[in-house]
PDB file of C-alpha atoms in Angstrom:
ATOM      1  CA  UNK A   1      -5.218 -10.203  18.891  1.00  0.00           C
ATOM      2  CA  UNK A   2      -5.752 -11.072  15.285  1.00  0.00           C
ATOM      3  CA  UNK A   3      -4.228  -8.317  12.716  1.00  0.00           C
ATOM      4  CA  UNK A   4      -5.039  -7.603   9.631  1.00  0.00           C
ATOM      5  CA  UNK A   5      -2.057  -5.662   8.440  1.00  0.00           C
ATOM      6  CA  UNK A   6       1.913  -5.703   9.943  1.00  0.00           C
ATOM      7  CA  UNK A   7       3.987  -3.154   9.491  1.00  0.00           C
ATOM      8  CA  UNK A   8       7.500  -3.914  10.767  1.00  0.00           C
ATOM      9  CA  UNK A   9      10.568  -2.232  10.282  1.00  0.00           C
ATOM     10  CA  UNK A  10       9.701  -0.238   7.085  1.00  0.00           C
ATOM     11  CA  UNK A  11      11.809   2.495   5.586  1.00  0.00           C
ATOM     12  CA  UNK A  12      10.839   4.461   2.147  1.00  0.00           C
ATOM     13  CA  UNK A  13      12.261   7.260   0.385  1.00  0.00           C
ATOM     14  CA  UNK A  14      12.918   8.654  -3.363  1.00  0.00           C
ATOM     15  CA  UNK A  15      16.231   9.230  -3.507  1.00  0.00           C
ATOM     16  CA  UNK A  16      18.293  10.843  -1.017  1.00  0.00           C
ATOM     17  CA  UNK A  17      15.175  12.243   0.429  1.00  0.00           C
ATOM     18  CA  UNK A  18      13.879   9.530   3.395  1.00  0.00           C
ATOM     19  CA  UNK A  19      10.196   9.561   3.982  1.00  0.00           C
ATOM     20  CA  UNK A  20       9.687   6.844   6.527  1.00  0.00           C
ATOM     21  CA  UNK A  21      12.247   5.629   8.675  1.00  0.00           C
ATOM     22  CA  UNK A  22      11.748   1.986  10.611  1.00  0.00           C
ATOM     23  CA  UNK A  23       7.844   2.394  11.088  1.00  0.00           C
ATOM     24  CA  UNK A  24       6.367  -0.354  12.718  1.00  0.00           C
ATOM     25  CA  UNK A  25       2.685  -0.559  12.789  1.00  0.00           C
ATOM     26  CA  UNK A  26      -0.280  -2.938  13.607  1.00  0.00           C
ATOM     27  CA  UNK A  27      -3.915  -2.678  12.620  1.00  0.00           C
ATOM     28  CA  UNK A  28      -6.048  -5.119  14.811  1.00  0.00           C
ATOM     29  CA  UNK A  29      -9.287  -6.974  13.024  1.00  0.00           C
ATOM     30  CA  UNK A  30     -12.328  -5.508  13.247  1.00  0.00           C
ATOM     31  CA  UNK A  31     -10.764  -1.911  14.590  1.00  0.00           C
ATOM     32  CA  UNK A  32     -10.532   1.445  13.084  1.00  0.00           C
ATOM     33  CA  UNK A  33      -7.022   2.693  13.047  1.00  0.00           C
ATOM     34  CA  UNK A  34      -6.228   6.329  12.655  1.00  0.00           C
ATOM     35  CA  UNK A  35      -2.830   7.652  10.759  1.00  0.00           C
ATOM     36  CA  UNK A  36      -2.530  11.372  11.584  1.00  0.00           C
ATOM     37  CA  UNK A  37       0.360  13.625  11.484  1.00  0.00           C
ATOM     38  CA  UNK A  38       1.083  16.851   9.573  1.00  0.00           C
ATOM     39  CA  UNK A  39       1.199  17.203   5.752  1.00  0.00           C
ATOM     40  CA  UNK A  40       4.070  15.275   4.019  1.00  0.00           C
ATOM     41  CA  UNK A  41       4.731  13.055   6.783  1.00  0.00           C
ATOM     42  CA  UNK A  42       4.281   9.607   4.937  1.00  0.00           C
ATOM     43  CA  UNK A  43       1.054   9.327   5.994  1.00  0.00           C
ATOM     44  CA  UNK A  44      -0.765   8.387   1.881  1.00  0.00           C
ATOM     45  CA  UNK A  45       2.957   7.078   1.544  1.00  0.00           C
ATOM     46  CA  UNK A  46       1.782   3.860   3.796  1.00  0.00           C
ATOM     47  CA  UNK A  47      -1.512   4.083   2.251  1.00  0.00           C
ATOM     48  CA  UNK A  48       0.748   2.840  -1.094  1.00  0.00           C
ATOM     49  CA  UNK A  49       2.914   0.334   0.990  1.00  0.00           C
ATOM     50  CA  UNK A  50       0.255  -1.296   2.658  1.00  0.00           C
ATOM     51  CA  UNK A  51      -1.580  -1.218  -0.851  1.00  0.00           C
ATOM     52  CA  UNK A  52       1.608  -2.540  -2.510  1.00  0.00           C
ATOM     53  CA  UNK A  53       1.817   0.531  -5.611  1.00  0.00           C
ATOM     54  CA  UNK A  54       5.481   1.053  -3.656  1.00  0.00           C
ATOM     55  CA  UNK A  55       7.931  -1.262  -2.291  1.00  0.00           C
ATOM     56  CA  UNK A  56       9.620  -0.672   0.946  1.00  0.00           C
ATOM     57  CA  UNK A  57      13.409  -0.424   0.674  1.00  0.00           C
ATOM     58  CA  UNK A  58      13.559  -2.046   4.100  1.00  0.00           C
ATOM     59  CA  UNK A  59      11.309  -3.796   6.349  1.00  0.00           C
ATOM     60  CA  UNK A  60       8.017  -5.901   5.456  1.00  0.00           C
ATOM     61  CA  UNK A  61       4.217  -5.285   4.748  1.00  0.00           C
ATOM     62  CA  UNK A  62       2.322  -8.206   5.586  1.00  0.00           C
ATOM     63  CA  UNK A  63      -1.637  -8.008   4.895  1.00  0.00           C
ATOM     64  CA  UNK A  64      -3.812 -11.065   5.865  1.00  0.00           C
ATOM     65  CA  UNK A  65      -1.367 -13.018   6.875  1.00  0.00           C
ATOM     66  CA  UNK A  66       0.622 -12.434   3.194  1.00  0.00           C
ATOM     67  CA  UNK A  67       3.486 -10.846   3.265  1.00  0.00           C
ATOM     68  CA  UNK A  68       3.190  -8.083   0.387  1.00  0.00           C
ATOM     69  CA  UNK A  69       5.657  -8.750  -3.118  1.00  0.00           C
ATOM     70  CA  UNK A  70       4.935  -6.028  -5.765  1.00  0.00           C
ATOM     71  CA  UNK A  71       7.091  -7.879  -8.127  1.00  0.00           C
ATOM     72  CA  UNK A  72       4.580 -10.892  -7.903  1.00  0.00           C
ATOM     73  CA  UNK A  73       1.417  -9.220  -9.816  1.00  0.00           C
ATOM     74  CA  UNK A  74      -0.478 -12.320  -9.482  1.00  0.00           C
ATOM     75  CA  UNK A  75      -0.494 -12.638  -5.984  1.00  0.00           C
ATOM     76  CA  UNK A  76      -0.367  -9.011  -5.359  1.00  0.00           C
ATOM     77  CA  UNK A  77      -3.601  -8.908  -6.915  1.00  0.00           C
ATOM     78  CA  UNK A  78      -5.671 -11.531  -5.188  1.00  0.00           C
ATOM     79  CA  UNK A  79      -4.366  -9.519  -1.880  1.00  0.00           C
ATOM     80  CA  UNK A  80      -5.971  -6.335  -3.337  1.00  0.00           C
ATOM     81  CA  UNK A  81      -9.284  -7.826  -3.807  1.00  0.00           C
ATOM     82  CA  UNK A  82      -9.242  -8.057   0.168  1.00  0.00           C
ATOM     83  CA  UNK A  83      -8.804  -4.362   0.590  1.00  0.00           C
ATOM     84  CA  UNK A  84     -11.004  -1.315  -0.649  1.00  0.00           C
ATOM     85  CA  UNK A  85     -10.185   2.062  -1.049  1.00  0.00           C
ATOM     86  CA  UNK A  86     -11.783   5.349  -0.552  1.00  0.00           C
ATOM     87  CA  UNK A  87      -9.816   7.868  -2.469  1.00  0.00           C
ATOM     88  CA  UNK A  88      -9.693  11.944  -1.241  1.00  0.00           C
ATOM     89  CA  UNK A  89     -12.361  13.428  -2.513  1.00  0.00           C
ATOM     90  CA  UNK A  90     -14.130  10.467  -3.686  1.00  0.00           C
ATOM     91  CA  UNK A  91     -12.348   9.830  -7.433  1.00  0.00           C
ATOM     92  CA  UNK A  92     -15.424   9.025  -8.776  1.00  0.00           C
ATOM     93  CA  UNK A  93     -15.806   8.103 -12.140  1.00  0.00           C
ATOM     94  CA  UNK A  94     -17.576  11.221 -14.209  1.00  0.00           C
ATOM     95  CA  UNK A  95     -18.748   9.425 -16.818  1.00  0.00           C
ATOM     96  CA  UNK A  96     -20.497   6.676 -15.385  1.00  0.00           C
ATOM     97  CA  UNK A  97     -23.485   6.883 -13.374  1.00  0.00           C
ATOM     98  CA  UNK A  98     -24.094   6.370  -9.756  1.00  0.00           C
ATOM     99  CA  UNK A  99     -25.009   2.704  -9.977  1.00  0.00           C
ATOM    100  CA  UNK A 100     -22.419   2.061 -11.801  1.00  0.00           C
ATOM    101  CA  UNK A 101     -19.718   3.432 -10.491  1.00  0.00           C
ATOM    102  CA  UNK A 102     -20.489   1.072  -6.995  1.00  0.00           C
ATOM    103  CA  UNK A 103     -21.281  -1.707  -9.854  1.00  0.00           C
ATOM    104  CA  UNK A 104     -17.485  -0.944 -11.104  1.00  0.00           C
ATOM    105  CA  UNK A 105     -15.829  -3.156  -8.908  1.00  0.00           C
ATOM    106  CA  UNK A 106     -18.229  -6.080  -9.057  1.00  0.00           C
ATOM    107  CA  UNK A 107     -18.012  -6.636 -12.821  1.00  0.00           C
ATOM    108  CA  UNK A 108     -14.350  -6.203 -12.904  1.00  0.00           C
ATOM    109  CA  UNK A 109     -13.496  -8.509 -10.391  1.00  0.00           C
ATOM    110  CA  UNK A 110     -16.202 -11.084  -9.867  1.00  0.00           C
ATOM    111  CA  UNK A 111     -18.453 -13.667 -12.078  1.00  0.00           C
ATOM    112  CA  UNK A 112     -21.689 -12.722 -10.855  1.00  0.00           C
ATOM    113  CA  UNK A 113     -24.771 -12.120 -13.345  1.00  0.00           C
ATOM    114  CA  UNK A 114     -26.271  -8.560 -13.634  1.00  0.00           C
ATOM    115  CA  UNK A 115     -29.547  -8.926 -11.766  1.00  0.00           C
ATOM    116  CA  UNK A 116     -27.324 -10.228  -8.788  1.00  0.00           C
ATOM    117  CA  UNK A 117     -25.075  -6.623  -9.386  1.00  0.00           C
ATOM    118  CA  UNK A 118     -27.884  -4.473  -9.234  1.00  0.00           C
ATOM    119  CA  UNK A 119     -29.103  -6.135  -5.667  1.00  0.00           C
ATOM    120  CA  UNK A 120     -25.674  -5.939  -4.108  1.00  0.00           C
ATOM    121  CA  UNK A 121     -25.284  -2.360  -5.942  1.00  0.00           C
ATOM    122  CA  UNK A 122     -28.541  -1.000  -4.017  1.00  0.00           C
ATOM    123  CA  UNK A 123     -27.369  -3.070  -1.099  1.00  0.00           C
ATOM    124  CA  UNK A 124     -24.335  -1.058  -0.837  1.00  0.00           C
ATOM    125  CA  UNK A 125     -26.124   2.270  -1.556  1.00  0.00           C
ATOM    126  CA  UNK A 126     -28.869   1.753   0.767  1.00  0.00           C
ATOM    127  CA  UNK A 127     -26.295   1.521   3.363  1.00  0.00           C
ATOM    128  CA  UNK A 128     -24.769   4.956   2.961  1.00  0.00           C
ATOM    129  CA  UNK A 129     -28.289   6.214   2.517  1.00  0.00           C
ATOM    130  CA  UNK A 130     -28.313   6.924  -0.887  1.00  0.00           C
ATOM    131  CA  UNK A 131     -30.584   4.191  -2.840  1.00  0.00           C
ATOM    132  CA  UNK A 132     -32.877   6.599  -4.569  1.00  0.00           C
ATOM    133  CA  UNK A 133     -29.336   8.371  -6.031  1.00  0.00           C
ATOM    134  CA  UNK A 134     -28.649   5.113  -8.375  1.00  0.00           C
ATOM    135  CA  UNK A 135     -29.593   6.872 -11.501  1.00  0.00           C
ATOM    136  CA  UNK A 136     -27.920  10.274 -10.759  1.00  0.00           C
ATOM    137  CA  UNK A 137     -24.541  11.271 -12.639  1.00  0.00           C
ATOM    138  CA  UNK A 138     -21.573  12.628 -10.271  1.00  0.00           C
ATOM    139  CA  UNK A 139     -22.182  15.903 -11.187  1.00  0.00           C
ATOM    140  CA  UNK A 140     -25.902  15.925 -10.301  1.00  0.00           C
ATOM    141  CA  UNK A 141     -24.864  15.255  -6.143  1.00  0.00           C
ATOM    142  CA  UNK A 142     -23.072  17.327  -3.590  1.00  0.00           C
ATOM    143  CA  UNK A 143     -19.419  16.807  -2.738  1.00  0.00           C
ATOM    144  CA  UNK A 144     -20.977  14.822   0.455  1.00  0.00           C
ATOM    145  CA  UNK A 145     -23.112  12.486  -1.632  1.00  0.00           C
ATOM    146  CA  UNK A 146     -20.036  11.981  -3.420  1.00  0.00           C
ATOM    147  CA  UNK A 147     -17.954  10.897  -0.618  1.00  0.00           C
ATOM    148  CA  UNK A 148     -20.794   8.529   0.359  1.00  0.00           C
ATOM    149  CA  UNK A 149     -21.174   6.913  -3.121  1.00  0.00           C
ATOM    150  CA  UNK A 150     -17.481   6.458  -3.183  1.00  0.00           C
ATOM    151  CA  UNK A 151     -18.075   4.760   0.695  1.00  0.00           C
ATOM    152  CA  UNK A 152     -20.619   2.342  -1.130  1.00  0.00           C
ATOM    153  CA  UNK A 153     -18.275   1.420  -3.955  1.00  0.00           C
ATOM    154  CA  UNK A 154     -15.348   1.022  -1.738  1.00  0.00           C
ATOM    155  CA  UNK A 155     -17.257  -1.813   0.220  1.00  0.00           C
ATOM    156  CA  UNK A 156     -18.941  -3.071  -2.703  1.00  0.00           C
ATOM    157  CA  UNK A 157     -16.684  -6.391  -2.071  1.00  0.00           C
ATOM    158  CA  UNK A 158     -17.055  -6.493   1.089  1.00  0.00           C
ATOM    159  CA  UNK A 159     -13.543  -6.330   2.181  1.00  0.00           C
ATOM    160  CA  UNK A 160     -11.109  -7.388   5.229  1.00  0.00           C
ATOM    161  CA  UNK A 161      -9.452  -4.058   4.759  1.00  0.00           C
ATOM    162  CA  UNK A 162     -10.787  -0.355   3.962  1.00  0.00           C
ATOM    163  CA  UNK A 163      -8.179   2.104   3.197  1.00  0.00           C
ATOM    164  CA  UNK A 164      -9.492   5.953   3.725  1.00  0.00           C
ATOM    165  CA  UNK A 165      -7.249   8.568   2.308  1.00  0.00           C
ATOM    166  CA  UNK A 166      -7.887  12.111   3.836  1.00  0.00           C
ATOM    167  CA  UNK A 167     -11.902  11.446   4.074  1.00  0.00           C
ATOM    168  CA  UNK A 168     -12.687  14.524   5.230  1.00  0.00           C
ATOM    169  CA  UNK A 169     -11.113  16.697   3.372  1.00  0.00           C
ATOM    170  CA  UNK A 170     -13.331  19.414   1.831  1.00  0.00           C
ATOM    171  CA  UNK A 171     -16.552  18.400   3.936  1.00  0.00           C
ATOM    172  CA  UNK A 172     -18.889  20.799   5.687  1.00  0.00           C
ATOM    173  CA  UNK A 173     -19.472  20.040   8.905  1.00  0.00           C
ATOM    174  CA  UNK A 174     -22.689  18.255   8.656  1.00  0.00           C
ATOM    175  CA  UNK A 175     -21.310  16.337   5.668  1.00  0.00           C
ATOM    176  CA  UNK A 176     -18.315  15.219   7.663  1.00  0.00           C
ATOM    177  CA  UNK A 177     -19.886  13.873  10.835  1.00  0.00           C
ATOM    178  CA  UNK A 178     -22.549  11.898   8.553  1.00  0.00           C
ATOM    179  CA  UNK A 179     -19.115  10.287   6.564  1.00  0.00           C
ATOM    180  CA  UNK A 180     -17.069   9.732  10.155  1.00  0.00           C
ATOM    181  CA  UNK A 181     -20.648   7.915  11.321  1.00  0.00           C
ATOM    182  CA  UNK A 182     -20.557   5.868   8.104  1.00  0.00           C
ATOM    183  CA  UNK A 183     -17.321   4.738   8.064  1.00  0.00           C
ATOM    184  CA  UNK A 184     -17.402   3.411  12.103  1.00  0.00           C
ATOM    185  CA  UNK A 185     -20.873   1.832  11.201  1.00  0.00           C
ATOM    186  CA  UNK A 186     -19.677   0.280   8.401  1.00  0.00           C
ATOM    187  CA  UNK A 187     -16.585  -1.168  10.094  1.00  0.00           C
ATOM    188  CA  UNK A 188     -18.513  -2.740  12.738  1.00  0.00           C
ATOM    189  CA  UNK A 189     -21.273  -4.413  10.063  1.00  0.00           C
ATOM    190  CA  UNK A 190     -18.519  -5.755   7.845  1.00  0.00           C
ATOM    191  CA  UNK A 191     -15.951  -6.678  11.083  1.00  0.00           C
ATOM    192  CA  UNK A 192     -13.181  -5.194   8.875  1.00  0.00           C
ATOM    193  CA  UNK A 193     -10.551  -3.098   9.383  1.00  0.00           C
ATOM    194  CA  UNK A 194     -10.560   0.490   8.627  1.00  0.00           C
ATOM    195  CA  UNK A 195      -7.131   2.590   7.912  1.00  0.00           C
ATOM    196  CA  UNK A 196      -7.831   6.206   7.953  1.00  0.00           C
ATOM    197  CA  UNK A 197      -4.878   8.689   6.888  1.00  0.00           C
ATOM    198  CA  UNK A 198      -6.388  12.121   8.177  1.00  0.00           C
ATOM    199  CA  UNK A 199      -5.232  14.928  10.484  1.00  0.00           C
ATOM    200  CA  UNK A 200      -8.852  15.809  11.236  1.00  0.00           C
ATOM    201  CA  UNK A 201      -8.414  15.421  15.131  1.00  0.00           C
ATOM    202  CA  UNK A 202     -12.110  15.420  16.369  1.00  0.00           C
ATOM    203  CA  UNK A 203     -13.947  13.638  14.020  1.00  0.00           C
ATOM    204  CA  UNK A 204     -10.970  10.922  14.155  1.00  0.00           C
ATOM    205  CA  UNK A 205     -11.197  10.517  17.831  1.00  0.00           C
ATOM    206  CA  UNK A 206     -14.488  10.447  17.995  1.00  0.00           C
ATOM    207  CA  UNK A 207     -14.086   6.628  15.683  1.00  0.00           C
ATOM    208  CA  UNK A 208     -11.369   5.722  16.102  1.00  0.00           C
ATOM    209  CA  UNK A 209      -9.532   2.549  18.116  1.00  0.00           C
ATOM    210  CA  UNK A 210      -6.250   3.366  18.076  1.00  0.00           C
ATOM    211  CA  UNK A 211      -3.986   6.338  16.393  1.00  0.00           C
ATOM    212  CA  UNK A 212      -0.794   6.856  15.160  1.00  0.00           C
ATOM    213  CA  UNK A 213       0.567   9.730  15.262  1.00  0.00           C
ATOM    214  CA  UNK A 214       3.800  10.243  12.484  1.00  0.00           C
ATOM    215  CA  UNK A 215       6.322  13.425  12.424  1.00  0.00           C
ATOM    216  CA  UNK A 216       9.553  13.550  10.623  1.00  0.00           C
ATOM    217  CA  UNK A 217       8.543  10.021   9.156  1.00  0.00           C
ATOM    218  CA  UNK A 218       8.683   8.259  12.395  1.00  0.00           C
ATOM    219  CA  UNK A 219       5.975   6.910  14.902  1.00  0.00           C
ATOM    220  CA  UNK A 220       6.420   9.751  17.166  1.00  0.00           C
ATOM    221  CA  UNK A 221       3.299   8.479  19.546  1.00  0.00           C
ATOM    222  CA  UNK A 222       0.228   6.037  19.633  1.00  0.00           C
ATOM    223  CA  UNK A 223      -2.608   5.220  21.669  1.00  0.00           C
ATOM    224  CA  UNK A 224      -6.043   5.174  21.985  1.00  0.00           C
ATOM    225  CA  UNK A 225      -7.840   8.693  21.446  1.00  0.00           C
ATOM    226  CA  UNK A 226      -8.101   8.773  25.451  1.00  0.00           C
ATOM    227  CA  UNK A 227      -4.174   8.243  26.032  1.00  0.00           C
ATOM    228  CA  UNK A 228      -3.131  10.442  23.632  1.00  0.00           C
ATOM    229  CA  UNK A 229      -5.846  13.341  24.982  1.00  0.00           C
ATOM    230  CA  UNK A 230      -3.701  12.971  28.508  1.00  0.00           C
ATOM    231  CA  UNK A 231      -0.177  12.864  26.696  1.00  0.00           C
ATOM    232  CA  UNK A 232       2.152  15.059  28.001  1.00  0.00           C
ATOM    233  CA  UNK A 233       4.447  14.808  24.428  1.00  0.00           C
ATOM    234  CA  UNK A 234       4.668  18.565  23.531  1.00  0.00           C
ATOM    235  CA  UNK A 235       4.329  17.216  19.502  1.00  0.00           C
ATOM    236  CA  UNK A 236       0.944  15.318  20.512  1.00  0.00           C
ATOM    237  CA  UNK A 237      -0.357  17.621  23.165  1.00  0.00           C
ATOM    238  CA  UNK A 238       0.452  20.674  19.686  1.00  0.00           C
ATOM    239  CA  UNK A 239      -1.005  18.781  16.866  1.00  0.00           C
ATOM    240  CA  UNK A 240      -4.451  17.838  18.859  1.00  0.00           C
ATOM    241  CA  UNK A 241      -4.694  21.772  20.016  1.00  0.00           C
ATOM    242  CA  UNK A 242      -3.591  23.074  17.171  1.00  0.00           C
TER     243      UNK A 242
END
């Protein structure tokens, strides 16, 4: 199988305080890949590895194929225009419209001319289902339009990799399924690879290819949603019952 991002070996902490402890981790093309586990875990703490805003103190992060170098901005960058983000709660930006917050990325990274923008732009929209929200301000949508315009601008490059920190968090039910939908649609249309840190159990399983599941900053179990349903691990069978 082809991967999009290695983990192998990787161990983090600040200080004397160790957060991840030789993690090893693969996320297969094309897949969805759930991170779950309990809060402070090092669960957004590989979201930054694997993003390269933190440096493992041992180990390697290797994302297509490149093996991750903070220190090397240059290279570290070109990576990063493989990979798009969805940050909790959206992190939209308040003072710029709809349209152009999914146009954001486009101008800042690419060449192309406005009129080709504003196709892509309602491209991107019209796939989370929000084309006719273009001219609305963030504070003129619901939290789960939000989510969704944050979706289109997170794609809006089309990327190998799509990073989703917590994407569920503060979603009503309705909201939420319509985001989990998106995201596994999305996946499949662009054949990347989605990374979604989240210990929202049903939703995730519902989506997901394969989980990991982290405690104490270790892999503590993995599996497809199916194998880990019939694990007998007291910490797996605990977190999915809650």
């Amino acid at each position: 199988m082809e991967y999009t991002v290695k983990i192998e070996d990787v161990t983090f902490g600040y200080g004397d305080r160790l957060i991840l402890q030789n993690v090893s981790m693969k996320f297969g093309a094309g897949k969805v890949v759930a991170i779950m586990g309990g809060s402070g875990m090092g669960k957004t703490t590989l979201l930054k590895l694997i993003g390269g805003l933190l440096t493992p103190q041992g180990g390697r992060v290797e994302v297509t194929g490149e093996t991750l170098d903070p220190s090397n901005q240059k290279r570290l960058y070109r990576i990063r225009r493989r990979m798009g983000m969805l940050f909790q709660f959206g992190a939209l930006f308040t003072d710029l419209s709809v349209f152009d917050n999914v146009a954001f990325p486009m101008r800042e990274q690419t060449d192309l001319d406005e009129e080709t923008i504003r196709d892509l732009v309602l491209m991107k929209l019209n796939a989370v289902g929000l084309r006719g929200a273009a001219h609305l301000m963030p504070s003129e949508i619901s939290g789960g339009m939000a989510r969704r315009v944050a979706l289109a601008r997170a794609i809006a490059l089309d990327p190998a990799l799509i990073m989703y920190d917590e994407p569920f968090a503060g979603l009503d039910p309705i909201s939420l399924g319509v985001t989990a939908n998106l995201i596994r649609k999305l996946n499949d249309a662009l054949h990347s690879t989605s990374v979604i840190v989240t210990h929202d159990v049903v939703e995730t399983f519902e989506i997901a290819d394969y989980v990991y599941m982290i405690n104490a900053g270790r892999v503590a179990a993995e599996g497809s949603p199916e194998e880990l349903c019939r694990s007998e691990e007291p910490f797996v069978k605990q977190f999915i019952n809650a």
